[in-house]
mmCIF file of C-alpha atoms in Angstrom:
data_model
loop_
_atom_site.group_PDB
_atom_site.id
_atom_site.type_symbol
_atom_site.label_atom_id
_atom_site.label_comp_id
_atom_site.label_asym_id
_atom_site.label_seq_id
_atom_site.Cartn_x
_atom_site.Cartn_y
_atom_site.Cartn_z
ATOM 1 C CA MET A 1 9.824 -0.200 -3.223
ATOM 2 C CA THR A 2 7.380 -1.385 -0.535
ATOM 3 C CA LEU A 3 7.538 -2.810 2.969
ATOM 4 C CA ALA A 4 5.634 -5.638 4.681
ATOM 5 C CA LEU A 5 5.730 -6.934 8.258
ATOM 6 C CA ASP A 6 5.481 -10.558 9.328
ATOM 7 C CA GLY A 7 6.224 -11.586 12.902
ATOM 8 C CA ALA A 8 9.729 -10.432 13.778
ATOM 9 C CA SER A 9 10.584 -9.814 10.127
ATOM 10 C CA ALA A 10 10.301 -6.865 7.767
ATOM 11 C CA TRP A 11 10.225 -7.762 4.071
ATOM 12 C CA VAL A 12 11.421 -5.146 1.604
ATOM 13 C CA ALA A 13 10.983 -5.112 -2.174
ATOM 14 C CA CYS A 14 14.322 -4.024 -3.689
ATOM 15 C CA LYS A 15 13.702 -2.921 -7.261
ATOM 16 C CA GLU A 16 17.247 -2.249 -8.436
ATOM 17 C CA GLN A 17 18.573 -5.626 -7.286
ATOM 18 C CA ALA A 18 15.416 -7.588 -8.237
ATOM 19 C CA ARG A 19 15.309 -8.995 -4.726
ATOM 20 C CA VAL A 20 13.037 -9.426 -1.747
ATOM 21 C CA VAL A 21 15.019 -8.924 1.447
ATOM 22 C CA ARG A 22 14.061 -10.011 4.962
ATOM 23 C CA LEU A 23 15.228 -7.924 7.915
ATOM 24 C CA ASN A 24 15.194 -9.021 11.546
ATOM 25 C CA THR A 25 13.198 -6.230 13.226
ATOM 26 C CA ARG A 26 14.980 -6.796 16.555
ATOM 27 C CA THR A 27 18.544 -6.608 15.252
ATOM 28 C CA GLY A 28 18.100 -4.731 11.961
ATOM 29 C CA LYS A 29 20.208 -7.340 10.185
ATOM 30 C CA ILE A 30 19.396 -8.970 6.841
ATOM 31 C CA SER A 31 18.394 -12.596 7.419
ATOM 32 C CA ALA A 32 17.410 -13.605 3.872
ATOM 33 C CA SER A 33 17.644 -12.313 0.315
ATOM 34 C CA ILE A 34 15.742 -13.830 -2.610
ATOM 35 C CA ARG A 35 16.440 -12.891 -6.216
ATOM 36 C CA LEU A 36 13.378 -12.842 -8.467
ATOM 37 C CA GLY A 37 13.062 -12.761 -12.246
ATOM 38 C CA ALA A 38 12.709 -8.993 -12.734
ATOM 39 C CA PRO A 39 12.829 -5.770 -10.689
ATOM 40 C CA VAL A 40 10.529 -6.144 -7.661
ATOM 41 C CA ILE A 41 7.915 -3.414 -7.232
ATOM 42 C CA ALA A 42 5.728 -4.601 -4.354
ATOM 43 C CA VAL A 43 5.569 -7.028 -1.437
ATOM 44 C CA THR A 44 2.940 -7.947 1.145
ATOM 45 C CA THR A 45 2.262 -10.703 3.686
ATOM 46 C CA GLY A 46 -0.759 -12.882 4.363
ATOM 47 C CA TYR A 47 -2.180 -16.407 4.467
ATOM 48 C CA GLY A 48 1.101 -17.766 5.803
ATOM 49 C CA SER A 49 3.193 -16.501 2.903
ATOM 50 C CA ILE A 50 5.036 -13.530 1.471
ATOM 51 C CA TRP A 51 3.713 -12.252 -1.877
ATOM 52 C CA ALA A 52 5.789 -10.179 -4.292
ATOM 53 C CA VAL A 53 5.185 -8.683 -7.738
ATOM 54 C CA ASP A 54 7.824 -7.823 -10.314
ATOM 55 C CA THR A 55 7.872 -5.602 -13.402
ATOM 56 C CA GLY A 56 7.575 -8.689 -15.574
ATOM 57 C CA SER A 57 3.970 -9.105 -14.343
ATOM 58 C CA THR A 58 4.731 -12.166 -12.203
ATOM 59 C CA LEU A 59 3.307 -12.784 -8.733
ATOM 60 C CA TYR A 60 5.544 -14.840 -6.431
ATOM 61 C CA ARG A 61 4.517 -16.813 -3.366
ATOM 62 C CA ILE A 62 7.412 -17.055 -0.920
ATOM 63 C CA ARG A 63 7.715 -19.380 2.049
ATOM 64 C CA PRO A 64 9.002 -17.301 4.992
ATOM 65 C CA SER A 65 11.243 -19.973 6.534
ATOM 66 C CA PRO A 66 13.317 -21.195 4.932
ATOM 67 C CA ALA A 67 12.858 -18.284 2.548
ATOM 68 C CA ARG A 68 12.223 -19.582 -0.960
ATOM 69 C CA VAL A 69 9.808 -19.132 -3.841
ATOM 70 C CA THR A 70 7.093 -21.813 -3.868
ATOM 71 C CA LYS A 71 4.875 -20.549 -6.696
ATOM 72 C CA ARG A 72 4.941 -18.195 -9.689
ATOM 73 C CA VAL A 73 1.772 -16.784 -11.230
ATOM 74 C CA ARG A 74 1.905 -15.091 -14.657
ATOM 75 C CA LEU A 75 -0.563 -12.229 -14.308
ATOM 76 C CA GLY A 76 -0.751 -10.903 -17.848
ATOM 77 C CA ALA A 77 -0.963 -7.333 -16.540
ATOM 78 C CA VAL A 78 -0.167 -4.377 -18.771
ATOM 79 C CA ALA A 79 1.648 -2.682 -15.893
ATOM 80 C CA ALA A 80 1.524 -4.399 -12.497
ATOM 81 C CA TYR A 81 1.702 -1.765 -9.787
ATOM 82 C CA ASN A 82 0.991 -2.986 -6.246
ATOM 83 C CA VAL A 83 -0.262 -5.980 -4.267
ATOM 84 C CA TRP A 84 -2.733 -6.395 -1.364
ATOM 85 C CA ILE A 85 -4.335 -9.101 0.772
ATOM 86 C CA GLY A 86 -8.068 -9.383 1.446
ATOM 87 C CA GLY A 87 -11.199 -11.481 1.081
ATOM 88 C CA GLY A 88 -9.249 -14.742 0.865
ATOM 89 C CA SER A 89 -7.376 -13.493 -2.183
ATOM 90 C CA ILE A 90 -4.285 -11.716 -3.425
ATOM 91 C CA TRP A 91 -5.020 -8.555 -5.417
ATOM 92 C CA VAL A 92 -2.682 -6.912 -7.927
ATOM 93 C CA ALA A 93 -3.281 -3.525 -9.547
ATOM 94 C CA ASP A 94 -2.884 -3.410 -13.312
ATOM 95 C CA ASP A 95 -2.253 0.322 -13.501
ATOM 96 C CA GLN A 96 -2.444 0.813 -17.255
ATOM 97 C CA GLY A 97 -4.932 -1.999 -17.767
ATOM 98 C CA ALA A 98 -7.557 -0.175 -15.656
ATOM 99 C CA ARG A 99 -8.266 -3.261 -13.593
ATOM 100 C CA VAL A 100 -7.376 -5.257 -10.511
ATOM 101 C CA ILE A 101 -6.477 -8.939 -10.756
ATOM 102 C CA ARG A 102 -7.838 -11.289 -8.089
ATOM 103 C CA VAL A 103 -5.748 -14.383 -7.350
ATOM 104 C CA SER A 104 -6.783 -17.281 -5.097
ATOM 105 C CA ALA A 105 -4.574 -17.500 -2.016
ATOM 106 C CA GLY A 106 -5.132 -21.261 -1.934
ATOM 107 C CA THR A 107 -4.532 -22.318 -5.532
ATOM 108 C CA GLY A 108 -2.634 -19.362 -6.950
ATOM 109 C CA ARG A 109 -5.026 -19.263 -9.897
ATOM 110 C CA ILE A 110 -6.407 -16.040 -11.333
ATOM 111 C CA GLU A 111 -10.039 -15.830 -10.249
ATOM 112 C CA LYS A 112 -11.107 -12.594 -11.915
ATOM 113 C CA ARG A 113 -9.870 -9.535 -13.773
ATOM 114 C CA ILE A 114 -12.082 -6.678 -12.596
ATOM 115 C CA GLN A 115 -12.365 -3.417 -14.529
ATOM 116 C CA VAL A 116 -12.187 -0.501 -12.092
ATOM 117 C CA GLY A 117 -11.096 2.590 -14.035
ATOM 118 C CA ASP A 118 -8.015 4.573 -14.934
ATOM 119 C CA GLY A 119 -5.087 4.088 -12.569
ATOM 120 C CA PRO A 120 -5.966 1.743 -9.682
ATOM 121 C CA ALA A 121 -3.562 2.766 -6.929
ATOM 122 C CA ALA A 122 -4.774 1.488 -3.547
ATOM 123 C CA MET A 123 -7.222 -0.976 -2.018
ATOM 124 C CA ALA A 124 -8.873 -1.396 1.376
ATOM 125 C CA PHE A 125 -10.978 -4.255 2.755
ATOM 126 C CA ASP A 126 -13.705 -4.717 5.347
ATOM 127 C CA GLY A 127 -16.211 -7.529 5.709
ATOM 128 C CA ASN A 128 -17.667 -8.484 2.345
ATOM 129 C CA SER A 129 -16.361 -5.471 0.450
ATOM 130 C CA ALA A 130 -13.174 -4.127 -1.103
ATOM 131 C CA TRP A 131 -12.567 -0.552 -2.222
ATOM 132 C CA VAL A 132 -10.332 0.728 -5.011
ATOM 133 C CA ILE A 133 -9.154 4.313 -5.557
ATOM 134 C CA ASN A 134 -7.871 5.374 -8.990
ATOM 135 C CA HIS A 135 -5.186 8.046 -9.039
ATOM 136 C CA ARG A 136 -5.870 9.270 -12.599
ATOM 137 C CA ASP A 137 -9.649 9.406 -13.010
ATOM 138 C CA ARG A 138 -10.010 9.835 -9.189
ATOM 139 C CA ARG A 139 -12.923 7.374 -8.993
ATOM 140 C CA LEU A 140 -13.680 5.406 -5.822
ATOM 141 C CA LEU A 141 -15.223 1.974 -6.387
ATOM 142 C CA ARG A 142 -16.589 -0.750 -4.132
ATOM 143 C CA ILE A 143 -16.248 -4.431 -5.056
ATOM 144 C CA ASN A 144 -18.635 -7.059 -3.704
ATOM 145 C CA LEU A 145 -16.256 -9.855 -2.714
ATOM 146 C CA ALA A 146 -18.904 -12.547 -3.190
ATOM 147 C CA SER A 147 -19.937 -11.587 -6.731
ATOM 148 C CA ASN A 148 -16.995 -9.407 -7.911
ATOM 149 C CA SER A 149 -19.558 -6.817 -9.002
ATOM 150 C CA VAL A 150 -18.427 -3.168 -8.938
ATOM 151 C CA ALA A 151 -20.254 -0.078 -7.698
ATOM 152 C CA ASP A 152 -18.948 3.364 -8.675
ATOM 153 C CA LEU A 153 -19.097 5.666 -5.624
ATOM 154 C CA GLY A 154 -18.030 8.812 -7.470
ATOM 155 C CA THR A 155 -15.065 11.116 -7.880
ATOM 156 C CA ILE A 156 -12.753 11.961 -4.973
ATOM 157 C CA SER A 157 -11.390 15.491 -4.667
ATOM 158 C CA GLY A 158 -7.672 16.235 -4.970
ATOM 159 C CA ASP A 159 -5.071 16.160 -7.716
ATOM 160 C CA ALA A 160 -4.178 12.481 -7.357
ATOM 161 C CA PRO A 161 -5.888 10.563 -4.532
ATOM 162 C CA GLU A 162 -3.765 7.434 -4.477
ATOM 163 C CA ARG A 163 -3.370 6.024 -0.950
ATOM 164 C CA MET A 164 -6.103 4.601 1.237
ATOM 165 C CA THR A 165 -6.634 2.756 4.509
ATOM 166 C CA TRP A 166 -9.524 1.668 6.719
ATOM 167 C CA LEU A 167 -10.001 2.826 10.330
ATOM 168 C CA GLY A 168 -13.143 2.825 12.427
ATOM 169 C CA ASP A 169 -16.100 3.002 10.090
ATOM 170 C CA SER A 170 -14.383 5.111 7.445
ATOM 171 C CA LEU A 171 -12.032 5.062 4.504
ATOM 172 C CA TRP A 172 -9.152 7.543 4.736
ATOM 173 C CA ILE A 173 -7.643 8.763 1.469
ATOM 174 C CA THR A 174 -4.735 11.046 0.611
ATOM 175 C CA GLY A 175 -2.261 11.653 -2.206
ATOM 176 C CA ARG A 176 -0.515 14.287 -4.289
ATOM 177 C CA GLY A 177 -2.340 17.605 -3.960
ATOM 178 C CA THR A 178 -4.839 15.894 -1.664
ATOM 179 C CA ASP A 179 -5.640 16.533 1.987
ATOM 180 C CA LEU A 180 -6.516 13.651 4.293
ATOM 181 C CA LEU A 181 -10.121 12.795 3.439
ATOM 182 C CA GLN A 182 -12.467 10.817 5.679
ATOM 183 C CA ILE A 183 -14.885 9.008 3.370
ATOM 184 C CA ASP A 184 -18.179 7.223 3.964
ATOM 185 C CA PRO A 185 -17.481 3.724 2.563
ATOM 186 C CA GLN A 186 -21.076 3.155 1.465
ATOM 187 C CA THR A 187 -21.759 6.411 -0.359
ATOM 188 C CA GLY A 188 -18.293 7.754 -1.201
ATOM 189 C CA LYS A 189 -19.216 11.096 0.369
ATOM 190 C CA VAL A 190 -16.586 13.137 2.208
ATOM 191 C CA LYS A 191 -17.229 13.141 5.964
ATOM 192 C CA ALA A 192 -14.280 15.392 6.782
ATOM 193 C CA THR A 193 -11.373 17.153 5.059
ATOM 194 C CA ILE A 194 -8.295 17.405 7.260
ATOM 195 C CA GLU A 195 -5.512 19.831 6.388
ATOM 196 C CA ILE A 196 -2.189 18.001 6.641
ATOM 197 C CA GLY A 197 0.036 20.101 4.371
ATOM 198 C CA ALA A 198 0.701 20.063 0.644
ATOM 199 C CA GLY A 199 -0.184 16.413 0.065
ATOM 200 C CA GLY A 200 0.192 12.968 1.579
ATOM 201 C CA ILE A 201 2.609 10.333 0.306
ATOM 202 C CA ASP A 202 0.920 7.395 2.042
ATOM 203 C CA VAL A 203 -1.349 6.633 5.007
ATOM 204 C CA VAL A 204 -1.561 3.883 7.652
ATOM 205 C CA ALA A 205 -3.633 3.392 10.787
ATOM 206 C CA ALA A 206 -2.046 2.758 14.183
ATOM 207 C CA ALA A 207 -3.197 3.204 17.784
ATOM 208 C CA GLY A 208 -6.468 4.881 16.795
ATOM 209 C CA ALA A 209 -4.751 7.436 14.587
ATOM 210 C CA LEU A 210 -3.762 7.987 10.966
ATOM 211 C CA TRP A 211 -0.096 8.447 10.142
ATOM 212 C CA VAL A 212 0.655 10.400 6.970
ATOM 213 C CA PRO A 213 4.102 11.283 5.573
ATOM 214 C CA VAL A 214 3.646 14.679 3.913
ATOM 215 C CA ARG A 215 5.542 16.416 1.112
ATOM 216 C CA SER A 216 6.581 20.060 1.091
ATOM 217 C CA ALA A 217 4.704 22.495 -1.144
ATOM 218 C CA ALA A 218 7.717 22.609 -3.471
ATOM 219 C CA VAL A 219 7.989 18.817 -3.845
ATOM 220 C CA ASP A 220 4.291 17.924 -3.971
ATOM 221 C CA PRO A 221 3.670 18.863 -7.654
ATOM 222 C CA THR A 222 6.506 16.550 -8.739
ATOM 223 C CA GLY A 223 4.961 13.477 -7.155
ATOM 224 C CA PHE A 224 8.287 12.424 -5.634
ATOM 225 C CA PRO A 225 7.777 10.621 -2.292
ATOM 226 C CA THR A 226 10.170 12.937 -0.431
ATOM 227 C CA MET A 227 8.860 13.435 3.104
ATOM 228 C CA GLU A 228 8.991 16.735 4.947
ATOM 229 C CA THR A 229 7.036 15.694 8.069
ATOM 230 C CA LEU A 230 5.163 12.698 9.412
ATOM 231 C CA ARG A 231 1.698 13.777 10.572
ATOM 232 C CA ARG A 232 -0.423 12.062 13.220
ATOM 233 C CA VAL A 233 -4.185 12.586 12.902
ATOM 234 C CA SER A 234 -6.625 11.446 15.592
ATOM 235 C CA SER A 235 -9.491 9.512 14.025
ATOM 236 C CA THR A 236 -11.917 10.826 16.674
ATOM 237 C CA THR A 237 -10.941 14.467 17.219
ATOM 238 C CA ARG A 238 -9.207 14.911 13.827
ATOM 239 C CA GLN A 239 -6.476 16.836 15.616
ATOM 240 C CA VAL A 240 -3.220 16.990 13.646
ATOM 241 C CA SER A 241 0.226 16.833 15.232
ATOM 242 C CA THR A 242 3.752 16.262 13.929
ATOM 243 C CA GLY A 243 5.200 12.878 14.808
ATOM 244 C CA ALA A 244 8.567 13.358 13.105
ATOM 245 C CA THR A 245 10.444 15.744 10.830
ATOM 246 C CA ALA A 246 12.858 14.559 8.168
ATOM 247 C CA ILE A 247 16.491 15.587 8.510
ATOM 248 C CA GLY A 248 17.926 15.380 5.033
ATOM 249 C CA ARG A 249 16.129 13.589 2.217
ATOM 250 C CA VAL A 250 13.801 10.707 3.118
ATOM 251 C CA ASP A 251 11.894 9.057 0.244
ATOM 252 C CA VAL A 252 8.988 7.001 1.555
ATOM 253 C CA HIS A 253 8.452 3.891 -0.574
ATOM 254 C CA GLY A 254 7.068 1.735 2.205
ATOM 255 C CA LEU A 255 4.857 2.520 5.198
ATOM 256 C CA GLN A 256 3.479 0.052 7.741
ATOM 257 C CA ALA A 257 2.144 0.125 11.300
ATOM 258 C CA ARG A 258 2.002 -2.624 13.909
ATOM 259 C CA ASP A 259 2.374 -3.243 17.643
ATOM 260 C CA GLY A 260 2.656 0.436 18.561
ATOM 261 C CA PHE A 261 5.223 1.337 15.905
ATOM 262 C CA VAL A 262 5.216 2.994 12.493
ATOM 263 C CA TRP A 263 7.743 1.699 9.973
ATOM 264 C CA ILE A 264 9.115 3.650 7.007
ATOM 265 C CA ALA A 265 11.263 2.295 4.176
ATOM 266 C CA ASP A 266 13.467 4.913 2.521
ATOM 267 C CA ASN A 267 14.575 3.583 -0.855
ATOM 268 C CA ARG A 268 16.966 6.468 -1.515
ATOM 269 C CA SER A 269 19.199 5.966 1.504
ATOM 270 C CA GLY A 270 18.472 2.244 1.911
ATOM 271 C CA PHE A 271 17.230 2.492 5.492
ATOM 272 C CA VAL A 272 14.172 1.212 7.331
ATOM 273 C CA TYR A 273 13.075 3.503 10.161
ATOM 274 C CA ARG A 274 10.960 2.571 13.189
ATOM 275 C CA LEU A 275 9.002 5.211 15.110
ATOM 276 C CA ARG A 276 6.884 4.730 18.211
ATOM 277 C CA ALA A 277 3.216 5.435 17.428
#
């Protein structure tokens, strides 16, 4: 369902098998496979560990080597959705609970349940702030990491803005029926609207550019993550180019960038793809 990078390893959340799988990024071979208690929906890396969330609303801390679960945290989420790292904490979206859950990276204890609005879908971090975008009410919010207080920055345009990253001094947001939007992180105002196609599936930053897998006009209304093209957008000139075109069906359920490469996990075919940025 999602993809995370850690050193020479790629960690993949496998929902159907309720597993987290580690791939050697040099050989492409599976080097570890850990079964969890329920279907796994998200994985990330940070603070020396791998963190995974399952549909049973449990957060797992996994030691990378040897790969094993070292802690389980019962989140009490209505519908856990995704997981991120930032501000010394682990953050889990409670999609139907209209909140994000902040967990201490050191103790594994729940520090705060923060109400953010209908459908928290993505988070980004910089300095003393975190941002949350909701894919249903389309609100963008900023969280003060010191106080956990929330500021509502307003509504973002688009049908379902649901993916977000940080690059330069801006937030970059896309989603179903949504162009790539460059957003002022302090005011929530749109600095630029960049035409990328029907709508973006996800967005990551690499080598001074944004990389956005884009749906076709026919697929976009369905919300399926089926990629038609992978767009590259310069963060300075905002020029759009095509980095790759899908041959056959590619469903993007994981997107990462590091060390000059963009990585895509295709959960339909069971492949992880690496592209030079």
